[in-house]
Short mmCIF file of C-alpha atoms in Angstrom, two decimals:
data_model
loop_
_atom_site.label_atom_id
_atom_site.label_comp_id
_atom_site.label_asym_id
_atom_site.label_seq_id
_atom_site.Cartn_x
_atom_site.Cartn_y
_atom_site.Cartn_z
CA MET P 1203 21.00 36.11 -74.09
CA THR P 1204 18.51 33.92 -72.23
CA LYS P 1205 17.00 30.83 -73.73
CA LYS P 1206 13.25 30.49 -73.82
CA LYS P 1207 11.84 27.27 -72.50
CA ALA P 1208 10.04 25.20 -75.07
CA LYS P 1209 6.31 25.12 -74.45
CA ARG P 1210 5.11 21.70 -73.45
CA LYS P 1211 2.09 20.29 -75.17
CA PRO P 1212 -0.84 19.64 -72.83
CA TYR P 1213 -1.25 16.04 -73.94
CA ASN P 1214 0.62 12.77 -74.15
CA LYS P 1215 2.31 12.51 -77.57
CA SER P 1216 1.85 8.78 -77.99
CA THR P 1217 -1.83 8.65 -77.04
CA GLY P 1218 -2.97 12.17 -77.84
CA ARG P 1219 -4.79 12.42 -74.50
CA ASN P 1220 -4.65 15.26 -72.04
CA TYR P 1221 -4.52 13.35 -68.76
CA LYS P 1222 -4.66 16.42 -66.50
CA LYS P 1223 -7.85 17.57 -68.21
CA ASP P 1224 -9.35 14.06 -67.98
CA TYR P 1225 -8.58 13.88 -64.26
CA LYS P 1226 -10.12 17.28 -63.56
CA LYS P 1227 -13.23 16.47 -65.56
CA PHE P 1228 -13.94 12.92 -64.42
CA GLN P 1229 -11.83 11.37 -61.66
CA SER P 1230 -11.73 14.30 -59.28
CA SER P 1231 -15.51 14.73 -58.96
CA THR P 1232 -17.07 13.84 -55.61
CA GLU P 1233 -19.21 11.14 -57.23
CA ALA P 1234 -16.22 9.48 -58.90
CA LYS P 1235 -14.25 9.51 -55.64
CA LYS P 1236 -17.13 7.82 -53.78
CA ASP P 1237 -17.46 5.18 -56.51
CA ARG P 1238 -13.70 4.48 -56.41
CA ALA P 1239 -13.72 4.22 -52.61
CA SER P 1240 -16.60 1.76 -52.75
CA ARG P 1241 -14.81 -0.40 -55.34
CA ASN P 1242 -11.69 -0.41 -53.17
CA THR P 1243 -13.78 -1.44 -50.14
CA ALA P 1244 -15.28 -4.35 -52.09
CA ARG P 1245 -11.80 -5.49 -53.14
CA ARG P 1246 -10.42 -5.27 -49.57
CA LYS P 1247 -13.36 -7.30 -48.22
CA ALA P 1248 -12.76 -9.98 -50.87
CA VAL P 1249 -9.05 -10.13 -50.00
CA LYS P 1250 -9.88 -10.46 -46.31
CA ALA P 1251 -12.36 -13.26 -47.07
CA GLY P 1252 -9.75 -15.08 -49.16
CA ARG P 1253 -11.66 -14.83 -52.44
CA VAL P 1254 -8.87 -12.92 -54.23
CA GLN P 1255 -5.18 -12.18 -53.69
CA LYS P 1256 -2.88 -9.38 -54.68
CA GLY P 1257 -1.57 -9.91 -58.21
CA ASP P 1258 -3.95 -12.74 -59.12
CA GLY P 1259 -5.36 -10.96 -62.20
CA LYS P 1260 -8.90 -10.93 -60.82
CA ASP P 1261 -11.43 -8.13 -60.39
CA ILE P 1262 -14.45 -7.83 -58.17
CA ALA P 1263 -17.37 -7.23 -60.53
CA HIS P 1264 -20.60 -5.55 -59.51
CA LYS P 1265 -23.37 -7.52 -61.20
CA ASP P 1266 -25.82 -4.61 -61.37
CA GLY P 1267 -23.13 -2.14 -62.49
CA ASN P 1268 -23.55 0.04 -59.39
CA PRO P 1269 -20.13 0.38 -57.70
CA ARG P 1270 -21.72 1.51 -54.42
CA ASN P 1271 -23.83 -1.64 -54.05
CA ASN P 1272 -21.42 -3.89 -52.15
CA SER P 1273 -23.95 -6.48 -51.01
CA ARG P 1274 -22.57 -10.00 -51.17
CA LYS P 1275 -25.18 -11.04 -53.75
CA ASN P 1276 -24.09 -8.26 -56.09
CA LEU P 1277 -20.35 -9.09 -56.11
CA LYS P 1278 -18.53 -11.75 -58.09
CA VAL P 1279 -14.89 -12.54 -58.86
CA THR P 1280 -13.99 -12.35 -62.56
CA THR P 1281 -10.86 -11.95 -64.65
CA LYS P 1282 -9.72 -8.41 -65.36
CA LYS P 1283 -10.17 -8.98 -69.08
CA LYS P 1284 -13.78 -10.06 -68.71
CA ASN P 1285 -14.77 -7.34 -66.24
CA ARG P 1286 -13.11 -4.40 -67.95
CA GLY P 1287 -14.24 -5.45 -71.41
CA LYS P 1288 -17.90 -5.36 -70.40
CA LYS P 1289 -19.91 -2.99 -72.57
CA GLU P 1290 -22.56 -0.66 -71.23
CA ALA P 1291 -26.05 -1.89 -71.98
CA SER P 1292 -26.78 1.31 -73.90
CA ARG P 1293 -23.89 0.69 -76.30
CA ARG P 1294 -24.74 -2.88 -77.28
CA VAL P 1295 -26.00 -3.67 -80.75
CA GLY P 1296 -29.75 -3.33 -80.97
CA SER P 1297 -30.15 -0.94 -78.05
CA LYS P 1298 -32.77 1.76 -78.24
CA ARG P 1299 -30.17 4.43 -77.49
CA LYS P 1300 -30.30 7.44 -79.80
CA LYS P 1301 -27.33 7.82 -82.11
CA ARG P 1302 -25.49 11.12 -82.31
CA GLY P 1303 -25.44 12.98 -85.53
#
């Protein structure tokens, strides 16, 4: 008698997220790849210029929110916490964004 393999759930048990689906939907698009490449370029330029180092806990923030705008005036060094905690303008309290529902 052969044993049947247990079916694996398509998501992570602890978080409830389906990472494969997320990757296919968002990170693998051409636009997302170009944005990621541009962010990496900005980081490498900052490392080369001595503004940041590997493992220093800093991010290169794009002031205008456009990851492809790597002009020197648009880039600044911030902590990871500050940069990644930034809310989109449309989600701030008092925005004129339409609510779902």
